[in-house]
Amino acid sequence: PATTKWDDDIDFRENDFYDSNMHTALYSGQWNNNHYDETTNNRISLPVTYYALYKHLQIDNTISITEPVANIVKGQMPVSGYKPSYKPTSEQIEKLRQKQINTIISEPDGLYFIDQFTSYKRNSKLSRINNIKTLHRIRKDLPKLLKDLLQLKAIVTIQTEAVSRVENYMQRWTVREDNLVDGIFETVEVSPKFDSASNTLYIYLMVTFVGIIEKINIPIIVK
């Protein structure tokens, strides 16, 4: 694993990396220098991105794709004997977080990912990986759900049927007392519009993501 001067690394991200993309995530270069390879019985080095992918797939499978993959429980490194190629200080970690670079923290309670940022620079719910994964799943599922309505007349009953299917599907992702695991939207609005010029039925989805607790402050007020 390469060693990088922290100041140079941060300057690079600030001055040379301009990508603002909700479909991309950046991770620090904290390689694990002590990964046990069962196929060769050797200790090898693996990048943080390997463990990030592993953890996302694990949480997707055991909890939900709507669940943030970060912090001491869900972001814990999935292997024992992890030896990071470097351990950033708290000040260095804060610099990485400001640049939306996901990093791992080593403390007595364990070694784990503390964030799950995308590379979307604007302050937005689109800068959280769990939100983007949910949007990708919706974009994948809905076309299949509506496919049999193609090449039908654009009458009110057909448009109503399309809206009804979308609304029913979106219940899967709406926060309710009986849907706290997969629920991620506080509100969902569905609005259809048919464009006769292009023969296209637009079904607009307006959603509001539920927030994520990323910090806890405990002010003590003495009266």
GROMACS .gro file of C-alpha atoms in nm:
model
  223
    1PRO     CA    1   0.000   0.000   0.000
    2ALA     CA    2   0.120   0.347  -0.082
    3THR     CA    3   0.170   0.602   0.191
    4THR     CA    4   0.038   0.950   0.124
    5LYS     CA    5   0.112   1.275   0.302
    6TRP     CA    6  -0.211   1.393   0.454
    7ASP     CA    7  -0.180   1.757   0.354
    8ASP     CA    8  -0.104   1.662  -0.006
    9ASP     CA    9  -0.397   1.419  -0.011
   10ILE     CA   10  -0.646   1.676   0.118
   11ASP     CA   11  -0.515   1.944  -0.119
   12PHE     CA   12  -0.558   1.702  -0.409
   13ARG     CA   13  -0.920   1.642  -0.322
   14GLU     CA   14  -0.984   2.013  -0.286
   15ASN     CA   15  -0.795   2.144  -0.586
   16ASP     CA   16  -0.796   1.865  -0.844
   17PHE     CA   17  -1.105   1.653  -0.784
   18TYR     CA   18  -1.412   1.831  -0.914
   19ASP     CA   19  -1.655   1.544  -0.958
   20SER     CA   20  -1.990   1.594  -0.786
   21ASN     CA   21  -2.170   1.269  -0.845
   22MET     CA   22  -2.441   1.105  -0.637
   23HIS     CA   23  -2.356   0.768  -0.794
   24THR     CA   24  -1.995   0.768  -0.674
   25ALA     CA   25  -1.841   0.721  -0.330
   26LEU     CA   26  -1.483   0.794  -0.225
   27TYR     CA   27  -1.298   0.600   0.043
   28SER     CA   28  -0.972   0.668   0.222
   29GLY     CA   29  -0.662   0.463   0.143
   30GLN     CA   30  -0.655   0.278   0.477
   31TRP     CA   31  -0.563  -0.063   0.338
   32ASN     CA   32  -0.578  -0.368   0.562
   33ASN     CA   33  -0.225  -0.507   0.572
   34ASN     CA   34  -0.333  -0.823   0.752
   35HIS     CA   35  -0.616  -0.981   0.553
   36TYR     CA   36  -0.616  -1.360   0.573
   37ASP     CA   37  -0.663  -1.524   0.234
   38GLU     CA   38  -0.819  -1.867   0.288
   39THR     CA   39  -0.733  -1.984  -0.064
   40THR     CA   40  -0.359  -1.933  -0.020
   41ASN     CA   41  -0.330  -1.928   0.361
   42ASN     CA   42  -0.137  -1.602   0.326
   43ARG     CA   43  -0.175  -1.258   0.477
   44ILE     CA   44  -0.234  -0.999   0.205
   45SER     CA   45  -0.325  -0.632   0.172
   46LEU     CA   46  -0.676  -0.528   0.067
   47PRO     CA   47  -0.821  -0.179   0.013
   48VAL     CA   48  -1.095  -0.025   0.227
   49THR     CA   49  -1.331  -0.037  -0.071
   50TYR     CA   50  -1.333  -0.419  -0.052
   51TYR     CA   51  -1.471  -0.406   0.301
   52ALA     CA   52  -1.711  -0.124   0.215
   53LEU     CA   53  -1.864  -0.335  -0.062
   54TYR     CA   54  -1.880  -0.636   0.170
   55LYS     CA   55  -2.055  -0.438   0.443
   56HIS     CA   56  -2.308  -0.285   0.202
   57LEU     CA   57  -2.400  -0.625   0.063
   58GLN     CA   58  -2.421  -0.769   0.414
   59ILE     CA   59  -2.650  -0.496   0.549
   60ASP     CA   60  -2.860  -0.499   0.231
   61ASN     CA   61  -2.916  -0.872   0.281
   62THR     CA   62  -2.966  -0.884   0.657
   63ILE     CA   63  -3.149  -0.555   0.719
   64SER     CA   64  -3.245  -0.340   0.419
   65ILE     CA   65  -3.095  -0.135   0.137
   66THR     CA   66  -3.244   0.168   0.312
   67GLU     CA   67  -3.017   0.120   0.614
   68PRO     CA   68  -2.706   0.341   0.646
   69VAL     CA   69  -2.388   0.129   0.647
   70ALA     CA   70  -2.184   0.315   0.905
   71ASN     CA   71  -2.098   0.346   1.272
   72ILE     CA   72  -2.001   0.106   1.544
   73VAL     CA   73  -2.256  -0.169   1.475
   74LYS     CA   74  -2.332  -0.168   1.102
   75GLY     CA   75  -1.996  -0.028   0.992
   76GLN     CA   76  -1.774  -0.260   1.194
   77MET     CA   77  -1.490  -0.423   1.000
   78PRO     CA   78  -1.596  -0.780   0.913
   79VAL     CA   79  -1.255  -0.939   0.980
   80SER     CA   80  -1.035  -0.985   1.283
   81GLY     CA   81  -0.675  -0.869   1.306
   82TYR     CA   82  -0.735  -0.564   1.085
   83LYS     CA   83  -0.416  -0.360   1.058
   84PRO     CA   84  -0.485  -0.032   0.877
   85SER     CA   85  -0.200   0.109   0.673
   86TYR     CA   86  -0.245   0.432   0.868
   87LYS     CA   87  -0.462   0.569   1.146
   88PRO     CA   88  -0.569   0.930   1.092
   89THR     CA   89  -0.595   1.167   1.385
   90SER     CA   90  -0.927   1.322   1.478
   91GLU     CA   91  -0.828   1.641   1.295
   92GLN     CA   92  -0.738   1.446   0.980
   93ILE     CA   93  -1.064   1.250   0.998
   94GLU     CA   94  -1.257   1.576   1.017
   95LYS     CA   95  -1.080   1.701   0.704
   96LEU     CA   96  -1.172   1.382   0.520
   97ARG     CA   97  -1.534   1.409   0.631
   98GLN     CA   98  -1.551   1.768   0.508
   99LYS     CA   99  -1.438   1.643   0.166
  100GLN     CA  100  -1.696   1.360   0.181
  101ILE     CA  101  -1.429   1.092   0.184
  102ASN     CA  102  -1.545   0.789   0.379
  103THR     CA  103  -1.293   0.671   0.633
  104ILE     CA  104  -1.262   0.418   0.914
  105ILE     CA  105  -1.188   0.505   1.273
  106SER     CA  106  -0.994   0.294   1.521
  107GLU     CA  107  -1.092   0.323   1.885
  108PRO     CA  108  -1.126   0.094   2.190
  109ASP     CA  109  -1.481   0.003   2.085
  110GLY     CA  110  -1.363  -0.124   1.747
  111LEU     CA  111  -1.268  -0.035   1.392
  112TYR     CA  112  -1.553   0.087   1.175
  113PHE     CA  113  -1.677   0.317   0.898
  114ILE     CA  114  -1.807   0.641   1.043
  115ASP     CA  115  -1.980   0.777   0.731
  116GLN     CA  116  -2.150   0.667   0.410
  117PHE     CA  117  -2.114   0.971   0.186
  118THR     CA  118  -2.160   0.989  -0.188
  119SER     CA  119  -1.955   1.237  -0.390
  120TYR     CA  120  -2.249   1.471  -0.435
  121LYS     CA  121  -2.104   1.798  -0.311
  122ARG     CA  122  -2.417   2.001  -0.247
  123ASN     CA  123  -2.569   1.963   0.099
  124SER     CA  124  -2.846   1.721   0.011
  125LYS     CA  125  -3.006   1.388   0.099
  126LEU     CA  126  -2.845   1.271  -0.226
  127SER     CA  127  -2.507   1.273  -0.055
  128ARG     CA  128  -2.600   0.962   0.146
  129ILE     CA  129  -2.541   0.617  -0.005
  130ASN     CA  130  -2.846   0.447   0.148
  131ASN     CA  131  -3.076   0.704  -0.013
  132ILE     CA  132  -2.917   0.659  -0.355
  133LYS     CA  133  -2.935   0.279  -0.333
  134THR     CA  134  -3.308   0.307  -0.271
  135LEU     CA  135  -3.356   0.537  -0.571
  136HIS     CA  136  -3.166   0.293  -0.792
  137ARG     CA  137  -3.389   0.008  -0.674
  138ILE     CA  138  -3.703   0.209  -0.751
  139ARG     CA  139  -3.577   0.297  -1.097
  140LYS     CA  140  -3.511  -0.070  -1.159
  141ASP     CA  141  -3.844  -0.201  -1.030
  142LEU     CA  142  -4.098   0.047  -1.167
  143PRO     CA  143  -4.037  -0.004  -1.541
  144LYS     CA  144  -4.104  -0.377  -1.499
  145LEU     CA  145  -4.418  -0.300  -1.302
  146LEU     CA  146  -4.558  -0.076  -1.577
  147LYS     CA  147  -4.428  -0.255  -1.886
  148ASP     CA  148  -4.759  -0.418  -1.980
  149LEU     CA  149  -4.925  -0.074  -2.002
  150LEU     CA  150  -4.713   0.023  -2.302
  151GLN     CA  151  -4.897   0.055  -2.633
  152LEU     CA  152  -5.234   0.098  -2.462
  153LYS     CA  153  -5.460   0.394  -2.523
  154ALA     CA  154  -5.384   0.695  -2.305
  155ILE     CA  155  -5.729   0.701  -2.150
  156VAL     CA  156  -5.797   0.802  -1.793
  157THR     CA  157  -5.846   0.447  -1.667
  158ILE     CA  158  -5.505   0.336  -1.795
  159GLN     CA  159  -5.331   0.640  -1.647
  160THR     CA  160  -5.512   0.581  -1.319
  161GLU     CA  161  -5.400   0.220  -1.321
  162ALA     CA  162  -5.038   0.328  -1.370
  163VAL     CA  163  -5.060   0.571  -1.081
  164SER     CA  164  -5.224   0.310  -0.859
  165ARG     CA  165  -4.945   0.060  -0.925
  166VAL     CA  166  -4.678   0.316  -0.844
  167GLU     CA  167  -4.853   0.425  -0.526
  168ASN     CA  168  -4.892   0.067  -0.409
  169TYR     CA  169  -4.529  -0.009  -0.484
  170MET     CA  170  -4.407   0.299  -0.300
  171GLN     CA  171  -4.578   0.181   0.017
  172ARG     CA  172  -4.282  -0.055   0.050
  173TRP     CA  173  -4.050   0.240   0.109
  174THR     CA  174  -4.280   0.467   0.311
  175VAL     CA  175  -4.214   0.509   0.684
  176ARG     CA  176  -4.495   0.368   0.898
  177GLU     CA  177  -4.514   0.199   1.236
  178ASP     CA  178  -4.544  -0.135   1.057
  179ASN     CA  179  -4.266  -0.052   0.809
  180LEU     CA  180  -3.975   0.085   1.009
  181VAL     CA  181  -3.710  -0.135   0.844
  182ASP     CA  182  -3.763  -0.060   0.473
  183GLY     CA  183  -3.934   0.275   0.525
  184ILE     CA  184  -3.719   0.566   0.412
  185PHE     CA  185  -3.966   0.824   0.276
  186GLU     CA  186  -4.167   1.044   0.508
  187THR     CA  187  -4.394   1.152   0.222
  188VAL     CA  188  -4.463   1.024  -0.129
  189GLU     CA  189  -4.665   1.203  -0.395
  190VAL     CA  190  -4.747   1.057  -0.737
  191SER     CA  191  -4.859   1.282  -1.021
  192PRO     CA  192  -4.923   1.172  -1.386
  193LYS     CA  193  -4.897   1.381  -1.702
  194PHE     CA  194  -4.942   1.259  -2.058
  195ASP     CA  195  -4.746   1.433  -2.333
  196SER     CA  196  -4.944   1.383  -2.654
  197ALA     CA  197  -4.663   1.524  -2.869
  198SER     CA  198  -4.424   1.244  -2.771
  199ASN     CA  199  -4.685   0.990  -2.662
  200THR     CA  200  -4.515   0.966  -2.326
  201LEU     CA  201  -4.684   0.914  -1.992
  202TYR     CA  202  -4.483   1.086  -1.721
  203ILE     CA  203  -4.541   0.971  -1.365
  204TYR     CA  204  -4.373   1.220  -1.136
  205LEU     CA  205  -4.260   1.093  -0.798
  206MET     CA  206  -4.206   1.353  -0.527
  207VAL     CA  207  -4.050   1.204  -0.216
  208THR     CA  208  -3.914   1.330   0.114
  209PHE     CA  209  -3.638   1.124   0.272
  210VAL     CA  210  -3.643   1.065   0.645
  211GLY     CA  211  -3.340   1.212   0.819
  212ILE     CA  212  -3.042   1.019   0.959
  213ILE     CA  213  -2.894   1.077   1.305
  214GLU     CA  214  -2.528   1.137   1.225
  215LYS     CA  215  -2.433   1.341   1.532
  216ILE     CA  216  -2.553   1.359   1.890
  217ASN     CA  217  -2.478   1.668   2.095
  218ILE     CA  218  -2.553   1.688   2.465
  219PRO     CA  219  -2.552   2.051   2.580
  220ILE     CA  220  -2.548   2.093   2.957
  221ILE     CA  221  -2.724   2.408   3.066
  222VAL     CA  222  -2.662   2.524   3.422
  223LYS     CA  223  -2.923   2.765   3.550
   0.00000   0.00000   0.00000
